[in-house]
PDB file of C-alpha atoms in Angstrom:
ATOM      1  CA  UNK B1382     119.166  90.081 119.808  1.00 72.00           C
ATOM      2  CA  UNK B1383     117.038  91.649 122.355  1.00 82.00           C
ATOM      3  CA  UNK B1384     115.583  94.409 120.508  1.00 94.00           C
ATOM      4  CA  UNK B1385     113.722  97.252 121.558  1.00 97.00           C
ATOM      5  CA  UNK B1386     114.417  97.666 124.962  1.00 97.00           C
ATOM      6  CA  UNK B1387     112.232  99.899 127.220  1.00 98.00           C
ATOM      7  CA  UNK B1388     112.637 100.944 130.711  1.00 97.00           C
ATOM      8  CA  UNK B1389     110.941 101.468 133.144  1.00 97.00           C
ATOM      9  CA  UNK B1390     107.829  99.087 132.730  1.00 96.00           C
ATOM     10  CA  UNK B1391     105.979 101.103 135.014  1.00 97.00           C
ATOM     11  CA  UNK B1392     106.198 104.669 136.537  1.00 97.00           C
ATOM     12  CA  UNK B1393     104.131 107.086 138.855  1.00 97.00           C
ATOM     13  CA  UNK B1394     105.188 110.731 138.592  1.00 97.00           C
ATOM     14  CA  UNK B1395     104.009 113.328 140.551  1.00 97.00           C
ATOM     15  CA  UNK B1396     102.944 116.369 138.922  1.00 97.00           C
ATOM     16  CA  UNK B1397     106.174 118.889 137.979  1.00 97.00           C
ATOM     17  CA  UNK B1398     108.662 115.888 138.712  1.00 97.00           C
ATOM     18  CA  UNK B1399     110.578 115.078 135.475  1.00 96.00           C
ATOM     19  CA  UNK B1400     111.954 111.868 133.988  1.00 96.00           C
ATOM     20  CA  UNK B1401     113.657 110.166 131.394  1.00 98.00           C
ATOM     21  CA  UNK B1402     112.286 107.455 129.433  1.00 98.00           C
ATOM     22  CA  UNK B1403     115.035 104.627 128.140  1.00 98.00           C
ATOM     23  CA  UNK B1404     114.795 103.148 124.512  1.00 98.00           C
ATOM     24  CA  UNK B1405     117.455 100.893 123.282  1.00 98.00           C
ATOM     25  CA  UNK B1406     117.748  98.767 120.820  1.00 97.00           C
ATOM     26  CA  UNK B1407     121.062  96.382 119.386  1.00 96.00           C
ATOM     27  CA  UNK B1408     119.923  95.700 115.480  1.00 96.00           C
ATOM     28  CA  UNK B1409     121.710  98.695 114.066  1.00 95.00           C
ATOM     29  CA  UNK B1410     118.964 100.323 113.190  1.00 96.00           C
ATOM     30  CA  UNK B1411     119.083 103.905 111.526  1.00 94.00           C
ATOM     31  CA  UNK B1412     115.582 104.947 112.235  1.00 94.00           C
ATOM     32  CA  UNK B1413     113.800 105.758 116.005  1.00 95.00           C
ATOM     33  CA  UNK B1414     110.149 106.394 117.334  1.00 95.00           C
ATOM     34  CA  UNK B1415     108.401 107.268 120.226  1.00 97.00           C
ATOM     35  CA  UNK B1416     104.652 107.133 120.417  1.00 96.00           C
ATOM     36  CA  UNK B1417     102.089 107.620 123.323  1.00 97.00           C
ATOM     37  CA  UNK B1418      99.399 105.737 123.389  1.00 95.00           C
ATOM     38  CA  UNK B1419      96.308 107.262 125.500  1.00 93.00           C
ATOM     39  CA  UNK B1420      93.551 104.571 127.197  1.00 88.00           C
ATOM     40  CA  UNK B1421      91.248 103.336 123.812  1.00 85.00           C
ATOM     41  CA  UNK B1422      93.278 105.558 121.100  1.00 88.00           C
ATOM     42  CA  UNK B1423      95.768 104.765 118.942  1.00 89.00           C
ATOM     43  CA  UNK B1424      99.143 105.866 118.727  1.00 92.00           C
ATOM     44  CA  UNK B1425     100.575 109.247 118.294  1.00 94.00           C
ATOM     45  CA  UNK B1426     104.321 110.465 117.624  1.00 93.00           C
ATOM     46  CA  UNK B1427     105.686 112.169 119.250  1.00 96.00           C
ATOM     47  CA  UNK B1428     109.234 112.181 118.217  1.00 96.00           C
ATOM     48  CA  UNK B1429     111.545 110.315 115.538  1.00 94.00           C
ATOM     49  CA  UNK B1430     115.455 110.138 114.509  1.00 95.00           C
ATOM     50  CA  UNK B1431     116.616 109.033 111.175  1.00 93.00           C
ATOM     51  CA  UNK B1432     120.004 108.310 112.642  1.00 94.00           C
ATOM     52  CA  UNK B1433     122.731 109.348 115.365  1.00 95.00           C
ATOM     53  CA  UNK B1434     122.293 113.264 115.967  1.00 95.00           C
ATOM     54  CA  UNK B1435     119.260 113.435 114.101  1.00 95.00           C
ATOM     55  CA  UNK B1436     115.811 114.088 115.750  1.00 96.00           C
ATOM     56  CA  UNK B1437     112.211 115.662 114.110  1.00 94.00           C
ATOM     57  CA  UNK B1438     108.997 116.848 115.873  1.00 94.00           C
ATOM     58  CA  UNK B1439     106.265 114.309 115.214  1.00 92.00           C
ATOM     59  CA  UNK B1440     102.206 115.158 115.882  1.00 91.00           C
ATOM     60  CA  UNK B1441     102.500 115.771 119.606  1.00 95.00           C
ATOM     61  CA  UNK B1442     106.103 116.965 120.975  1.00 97.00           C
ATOM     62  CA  UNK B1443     105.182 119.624 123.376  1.00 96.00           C
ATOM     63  CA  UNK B1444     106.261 118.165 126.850  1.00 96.00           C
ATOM     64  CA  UNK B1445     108.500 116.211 125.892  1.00 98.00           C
ATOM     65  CA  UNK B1446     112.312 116.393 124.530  1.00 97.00           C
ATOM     66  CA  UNK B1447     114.793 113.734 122.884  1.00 98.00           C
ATOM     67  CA  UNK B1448     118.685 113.122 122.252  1.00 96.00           C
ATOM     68  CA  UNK B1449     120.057 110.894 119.719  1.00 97.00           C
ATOM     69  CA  UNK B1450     123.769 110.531 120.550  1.00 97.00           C
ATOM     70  CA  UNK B1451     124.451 107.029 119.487  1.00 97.00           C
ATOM     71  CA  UNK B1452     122.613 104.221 116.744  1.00 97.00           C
ATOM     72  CA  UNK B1453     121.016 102.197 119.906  1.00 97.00           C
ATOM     73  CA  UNK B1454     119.664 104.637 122.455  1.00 98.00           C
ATOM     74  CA  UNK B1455     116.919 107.299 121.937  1.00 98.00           C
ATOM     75  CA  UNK B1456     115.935 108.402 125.482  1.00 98.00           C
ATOM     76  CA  UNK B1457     112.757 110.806 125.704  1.00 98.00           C
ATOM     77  CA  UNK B1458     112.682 113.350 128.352  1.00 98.00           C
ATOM     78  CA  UNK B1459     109.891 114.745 130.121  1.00 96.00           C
ATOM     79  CA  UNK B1460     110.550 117.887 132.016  1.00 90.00           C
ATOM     80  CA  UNK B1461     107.748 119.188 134.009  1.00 94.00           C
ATOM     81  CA  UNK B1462     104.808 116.104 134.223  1.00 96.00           C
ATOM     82  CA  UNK B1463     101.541 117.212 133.639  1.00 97.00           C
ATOM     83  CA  UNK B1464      98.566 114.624 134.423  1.00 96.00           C
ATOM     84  CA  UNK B1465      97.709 114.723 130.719  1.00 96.00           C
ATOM     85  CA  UNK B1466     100.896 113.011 129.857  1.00 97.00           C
ATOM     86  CA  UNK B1467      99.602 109.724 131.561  1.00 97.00           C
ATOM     87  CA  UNK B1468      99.654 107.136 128.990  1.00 97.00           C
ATOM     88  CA  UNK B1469     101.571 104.135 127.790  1.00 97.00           C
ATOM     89  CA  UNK B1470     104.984 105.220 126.045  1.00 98.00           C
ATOM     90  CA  UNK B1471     106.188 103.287 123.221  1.00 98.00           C
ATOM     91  CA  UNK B1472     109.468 102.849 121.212  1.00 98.00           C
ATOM     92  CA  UNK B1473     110.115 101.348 117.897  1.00 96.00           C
ATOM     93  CA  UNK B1474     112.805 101.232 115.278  1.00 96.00           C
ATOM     94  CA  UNK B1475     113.672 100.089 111.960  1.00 93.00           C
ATOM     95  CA  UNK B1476     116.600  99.974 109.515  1.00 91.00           C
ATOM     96  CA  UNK B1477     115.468 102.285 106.737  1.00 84.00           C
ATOM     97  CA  UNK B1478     112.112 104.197 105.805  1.00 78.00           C
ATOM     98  CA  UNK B1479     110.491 100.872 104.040  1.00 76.00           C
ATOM     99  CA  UNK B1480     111.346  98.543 106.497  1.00 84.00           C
ATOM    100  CA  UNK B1481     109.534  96.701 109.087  1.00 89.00           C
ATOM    101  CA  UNK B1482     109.494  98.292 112.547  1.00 92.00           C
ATOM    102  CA  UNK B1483     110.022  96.638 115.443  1.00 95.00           C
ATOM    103  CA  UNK B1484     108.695  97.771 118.945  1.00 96.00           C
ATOM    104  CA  UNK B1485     109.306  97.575 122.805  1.00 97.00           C
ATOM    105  CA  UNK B1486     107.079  96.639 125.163  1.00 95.00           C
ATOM    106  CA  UNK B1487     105.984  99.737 126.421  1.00 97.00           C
ATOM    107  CA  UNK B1488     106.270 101.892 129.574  1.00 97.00           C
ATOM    108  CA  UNK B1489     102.776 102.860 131.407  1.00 97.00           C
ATOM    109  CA  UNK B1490     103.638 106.202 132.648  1.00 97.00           C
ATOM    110  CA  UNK B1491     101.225 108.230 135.374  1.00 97.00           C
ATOM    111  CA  UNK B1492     100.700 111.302 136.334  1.00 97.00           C
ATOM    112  CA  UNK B1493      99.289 111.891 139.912  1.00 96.00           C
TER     113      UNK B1493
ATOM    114  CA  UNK F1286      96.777 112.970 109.048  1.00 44.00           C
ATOM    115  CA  UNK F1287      97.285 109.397 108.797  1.00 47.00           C
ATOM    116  CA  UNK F1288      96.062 109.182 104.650  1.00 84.00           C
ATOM    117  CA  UNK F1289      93.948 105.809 105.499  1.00 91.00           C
ATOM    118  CA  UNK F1290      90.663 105.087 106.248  1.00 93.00           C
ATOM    119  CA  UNK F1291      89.669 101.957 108.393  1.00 96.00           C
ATOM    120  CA  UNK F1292      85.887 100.684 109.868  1.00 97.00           C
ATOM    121  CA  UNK F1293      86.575 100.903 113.331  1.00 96.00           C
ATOM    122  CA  UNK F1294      85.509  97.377 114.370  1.00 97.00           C
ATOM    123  CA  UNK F1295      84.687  93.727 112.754  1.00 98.00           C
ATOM    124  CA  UNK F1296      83.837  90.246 113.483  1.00 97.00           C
ATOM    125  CA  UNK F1297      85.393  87.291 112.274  1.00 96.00           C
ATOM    126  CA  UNK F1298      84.503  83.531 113.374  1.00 97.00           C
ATOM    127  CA  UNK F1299      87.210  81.269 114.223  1.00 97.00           C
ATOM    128  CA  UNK F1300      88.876  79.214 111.274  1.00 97.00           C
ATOM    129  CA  UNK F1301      87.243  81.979 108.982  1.00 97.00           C
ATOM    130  CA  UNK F1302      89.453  84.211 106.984  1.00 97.00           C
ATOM    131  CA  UNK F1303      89.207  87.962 108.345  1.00 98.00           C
ATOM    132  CA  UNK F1304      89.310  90.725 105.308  1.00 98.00           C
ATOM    133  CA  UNK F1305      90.157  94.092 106.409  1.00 98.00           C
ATOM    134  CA  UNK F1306      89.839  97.055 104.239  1.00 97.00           C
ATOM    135  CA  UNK F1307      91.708 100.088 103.904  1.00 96.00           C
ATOM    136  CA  UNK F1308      91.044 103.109 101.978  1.00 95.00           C
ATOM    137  CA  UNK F1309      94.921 104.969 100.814  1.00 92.00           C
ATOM    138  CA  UNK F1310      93.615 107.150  98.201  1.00 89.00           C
ATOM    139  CA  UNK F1311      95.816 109.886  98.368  1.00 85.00           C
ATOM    140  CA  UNK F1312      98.855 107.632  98.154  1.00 86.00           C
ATOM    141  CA  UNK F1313     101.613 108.535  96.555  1.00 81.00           C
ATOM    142  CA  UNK F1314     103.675 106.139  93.653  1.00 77.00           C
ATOM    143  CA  UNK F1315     106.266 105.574  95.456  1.00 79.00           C
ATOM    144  CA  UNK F1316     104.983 104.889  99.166  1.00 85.00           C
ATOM    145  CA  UNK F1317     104.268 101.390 100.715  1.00 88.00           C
ATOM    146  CA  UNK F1318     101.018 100.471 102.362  1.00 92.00           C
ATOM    147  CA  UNK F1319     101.897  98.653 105.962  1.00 93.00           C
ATOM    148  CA  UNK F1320      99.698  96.496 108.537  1.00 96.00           C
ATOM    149  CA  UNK F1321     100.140  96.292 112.132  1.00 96.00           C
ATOM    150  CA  UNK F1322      98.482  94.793 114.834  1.00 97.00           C
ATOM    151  CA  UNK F1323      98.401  95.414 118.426  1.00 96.00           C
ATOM    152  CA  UNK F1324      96.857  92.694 120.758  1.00 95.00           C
ATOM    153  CA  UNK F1325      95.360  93.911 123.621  1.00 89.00           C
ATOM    154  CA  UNK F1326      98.166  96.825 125.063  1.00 84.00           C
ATOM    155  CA  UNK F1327     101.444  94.672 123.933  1.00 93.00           C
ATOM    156  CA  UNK F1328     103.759  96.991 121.295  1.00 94.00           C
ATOM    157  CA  UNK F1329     102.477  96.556 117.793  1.00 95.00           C
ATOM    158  CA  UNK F1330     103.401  93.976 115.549  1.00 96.00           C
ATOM    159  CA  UNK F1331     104.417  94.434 111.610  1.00 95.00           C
ATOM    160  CA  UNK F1332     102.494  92.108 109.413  1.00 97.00           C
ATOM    161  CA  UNK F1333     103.073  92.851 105.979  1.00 95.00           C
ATOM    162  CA  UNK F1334     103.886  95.476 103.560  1.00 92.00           C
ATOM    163  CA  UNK F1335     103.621  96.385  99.670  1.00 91.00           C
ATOM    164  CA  UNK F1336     104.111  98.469  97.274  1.00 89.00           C
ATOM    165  CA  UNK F1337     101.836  97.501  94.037  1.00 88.00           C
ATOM    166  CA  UNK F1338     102.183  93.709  93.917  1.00 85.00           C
ATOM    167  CA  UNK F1339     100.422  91.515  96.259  1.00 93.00           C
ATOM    168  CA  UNK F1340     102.555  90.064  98.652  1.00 95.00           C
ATOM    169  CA  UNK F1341     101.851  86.703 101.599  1.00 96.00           C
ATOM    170  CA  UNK F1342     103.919  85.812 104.391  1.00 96.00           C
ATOM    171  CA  UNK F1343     103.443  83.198 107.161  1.00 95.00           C
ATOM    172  CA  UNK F1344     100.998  86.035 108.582  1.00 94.00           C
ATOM    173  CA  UNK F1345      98.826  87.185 106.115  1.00 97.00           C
ATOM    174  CA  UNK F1346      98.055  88.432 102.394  1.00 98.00           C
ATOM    175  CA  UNK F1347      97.834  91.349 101.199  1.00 97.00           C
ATOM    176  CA  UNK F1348      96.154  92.687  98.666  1.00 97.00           C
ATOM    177  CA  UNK F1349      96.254  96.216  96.560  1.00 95.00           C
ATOM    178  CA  UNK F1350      94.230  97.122  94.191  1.00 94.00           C
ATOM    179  CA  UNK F1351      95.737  97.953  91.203  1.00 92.00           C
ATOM    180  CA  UNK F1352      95.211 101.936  91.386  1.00 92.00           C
ATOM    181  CA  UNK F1353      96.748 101.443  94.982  1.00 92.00           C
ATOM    182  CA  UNK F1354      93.904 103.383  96.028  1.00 92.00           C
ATOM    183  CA  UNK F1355      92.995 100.851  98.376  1.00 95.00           C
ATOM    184  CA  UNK F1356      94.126  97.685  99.761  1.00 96.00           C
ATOM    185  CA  UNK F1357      92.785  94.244 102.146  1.00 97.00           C
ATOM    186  CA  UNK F1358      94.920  92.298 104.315  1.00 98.00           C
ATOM    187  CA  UNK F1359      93.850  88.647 104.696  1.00 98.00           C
ATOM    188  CA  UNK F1360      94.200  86.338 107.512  1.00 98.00           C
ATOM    189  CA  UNK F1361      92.856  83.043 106.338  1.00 96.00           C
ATOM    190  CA  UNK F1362      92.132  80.735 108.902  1.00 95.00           C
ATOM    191  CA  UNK F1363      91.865  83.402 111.742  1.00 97.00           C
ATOM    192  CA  UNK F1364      92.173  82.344 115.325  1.00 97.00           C
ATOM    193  CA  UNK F1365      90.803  83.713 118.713  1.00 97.00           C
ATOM    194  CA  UNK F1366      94.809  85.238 118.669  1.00 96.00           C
ATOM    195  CA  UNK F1367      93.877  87.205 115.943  1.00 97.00           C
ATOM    196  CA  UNK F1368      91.931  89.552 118.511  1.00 98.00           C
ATOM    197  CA  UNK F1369      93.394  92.753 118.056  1.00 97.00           C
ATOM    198  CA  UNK F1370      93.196  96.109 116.898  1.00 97.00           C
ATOM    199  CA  UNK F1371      94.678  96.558 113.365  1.00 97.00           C
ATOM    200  CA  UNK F1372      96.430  99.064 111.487  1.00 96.00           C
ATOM    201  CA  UNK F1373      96.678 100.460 108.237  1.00 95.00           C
ATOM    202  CA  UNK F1374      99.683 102.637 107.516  1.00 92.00           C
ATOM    203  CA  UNK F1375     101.023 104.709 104.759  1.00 89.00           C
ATOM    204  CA  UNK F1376     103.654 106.912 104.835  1.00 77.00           C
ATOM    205  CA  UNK F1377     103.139 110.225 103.865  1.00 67.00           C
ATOM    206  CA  UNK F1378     105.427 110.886 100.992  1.00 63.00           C
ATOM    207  CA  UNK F1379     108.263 113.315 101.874  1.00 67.00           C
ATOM    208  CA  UNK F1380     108.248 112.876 105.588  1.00 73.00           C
ATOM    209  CA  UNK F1381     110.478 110.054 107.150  1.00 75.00           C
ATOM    210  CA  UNK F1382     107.903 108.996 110.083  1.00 79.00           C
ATOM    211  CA  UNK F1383     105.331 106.303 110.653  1.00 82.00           C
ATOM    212  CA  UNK F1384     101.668 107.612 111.834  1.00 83.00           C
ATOM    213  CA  UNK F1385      99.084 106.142 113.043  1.00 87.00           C
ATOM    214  CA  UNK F1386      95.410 105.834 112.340  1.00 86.00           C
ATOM    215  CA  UNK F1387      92.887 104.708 114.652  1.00 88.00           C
ATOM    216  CA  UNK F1388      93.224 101.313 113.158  1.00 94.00           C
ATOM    217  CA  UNK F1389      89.749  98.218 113.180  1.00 97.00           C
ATOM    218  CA  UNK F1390      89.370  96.087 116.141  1.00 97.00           C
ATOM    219  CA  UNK F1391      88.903  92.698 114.975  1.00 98.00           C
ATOM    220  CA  UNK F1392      87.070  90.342 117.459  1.00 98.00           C
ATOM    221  CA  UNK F1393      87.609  86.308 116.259  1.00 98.00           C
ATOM    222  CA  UNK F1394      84.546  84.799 117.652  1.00 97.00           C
ATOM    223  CA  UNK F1395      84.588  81.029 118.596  1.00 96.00           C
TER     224      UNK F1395
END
């Protein structure tokens, strides 16, 4: 299994460019996050799924827009970059609500 | 938003066990308290998780109090790998997400 599978690693956007962020993982798993993560904070949501078709608004959704068409991928849209949406993007996943979560790697997304 | 409280940093020398609090006293019956960790800007990493009983892996303990109103996880012989911020999670009960808190740094001092 490779998990939670993020790409890109690394992106520079320019500001009003858009973008899609990648998130797949291959452990079946019912349940999808995204999170940004700004320089010293923690992590905010920004988005979840609770299975194919299924998507909610977590604490910080405005810029951003998701899809859930199949189990593995959740993909995470931005439309018009702003420099405030520089930060490192993360993507997690697990089976069912009380289950461990597993998480990608990241992507380190700027703004310029 | 995030229902825990957490001190935002600690020390811990190496080969000493590293007790972190958490403070969950609005938690629900039926919600589970969860620990991450997130070493240096790699993804988090689940730890543990329980619901009333106290529960050990290879990881960690962890340990709730028995009004669930608060809870410690235990690393007991902590290593300079234990650097890392740490986080306390409970799920707010009727939602289906996972938030965030701003989580304790712990620094493992040789």
């Amino acid at each position: 299994n490779a998990g939670v599978t993020q790409t890109p690693k690394f992106r520079i956007l320019k500001i009003g460019q858009s973008m899609t962020l990648q998130c797949t993982q291959d452990m079946n798993h019912n349940y999808m996050y995204w999170y940004r993560q700004d320089p010293g904070m923690g992590l905010k949501l920004i988005y979840y799924s609770v299975g194919a078709g299924i998507t909610d608004k977590g604490e910080v959704p405005n810029g951003y827009n998701v899809s859930r068409s199949t189990t593995e991928d959740f993909p995470l849209r931005l439309e018009l970059a702003a420099p405030s949406q520089t930060s490192v993007y993360f993507c997690a996943s697990s089976y069912r609500l009380n289950t461990e979560a597993f998480f990608g790697q990241g992507t380190r997304l700027t703004v310029v | 938003d995030a229902k825990t409280t957490q001190p935002p940093s600690m020390d811990c020398a190496e080969g000493r066990a590293a007790n972190l609090p958490c403070n969950h006293s609005t938690i629900s019956g039926n919600e589970y308290v969860y620990w991450y960790r997130q070493i240096h800007s790699q993804g988090p990493q689940y730890i543990i998780h329980g619901l009333k009983n106290n529960e050990t892996n290879e990881m960690a303990s962890l340990i709730i109090t028995e009004d669930r109103k608060s809870s410690t996880l235990i690393l007991p012989h902590a290593t300079l790998r234990d650097t890392a911020v740490y986080y306390c999670i409970v799920r707010v009960e009727g939602r289906n997400d996972m938030r965030f808190g701003a989580g304790t740094r712990l620094t493992v001092k040789p």
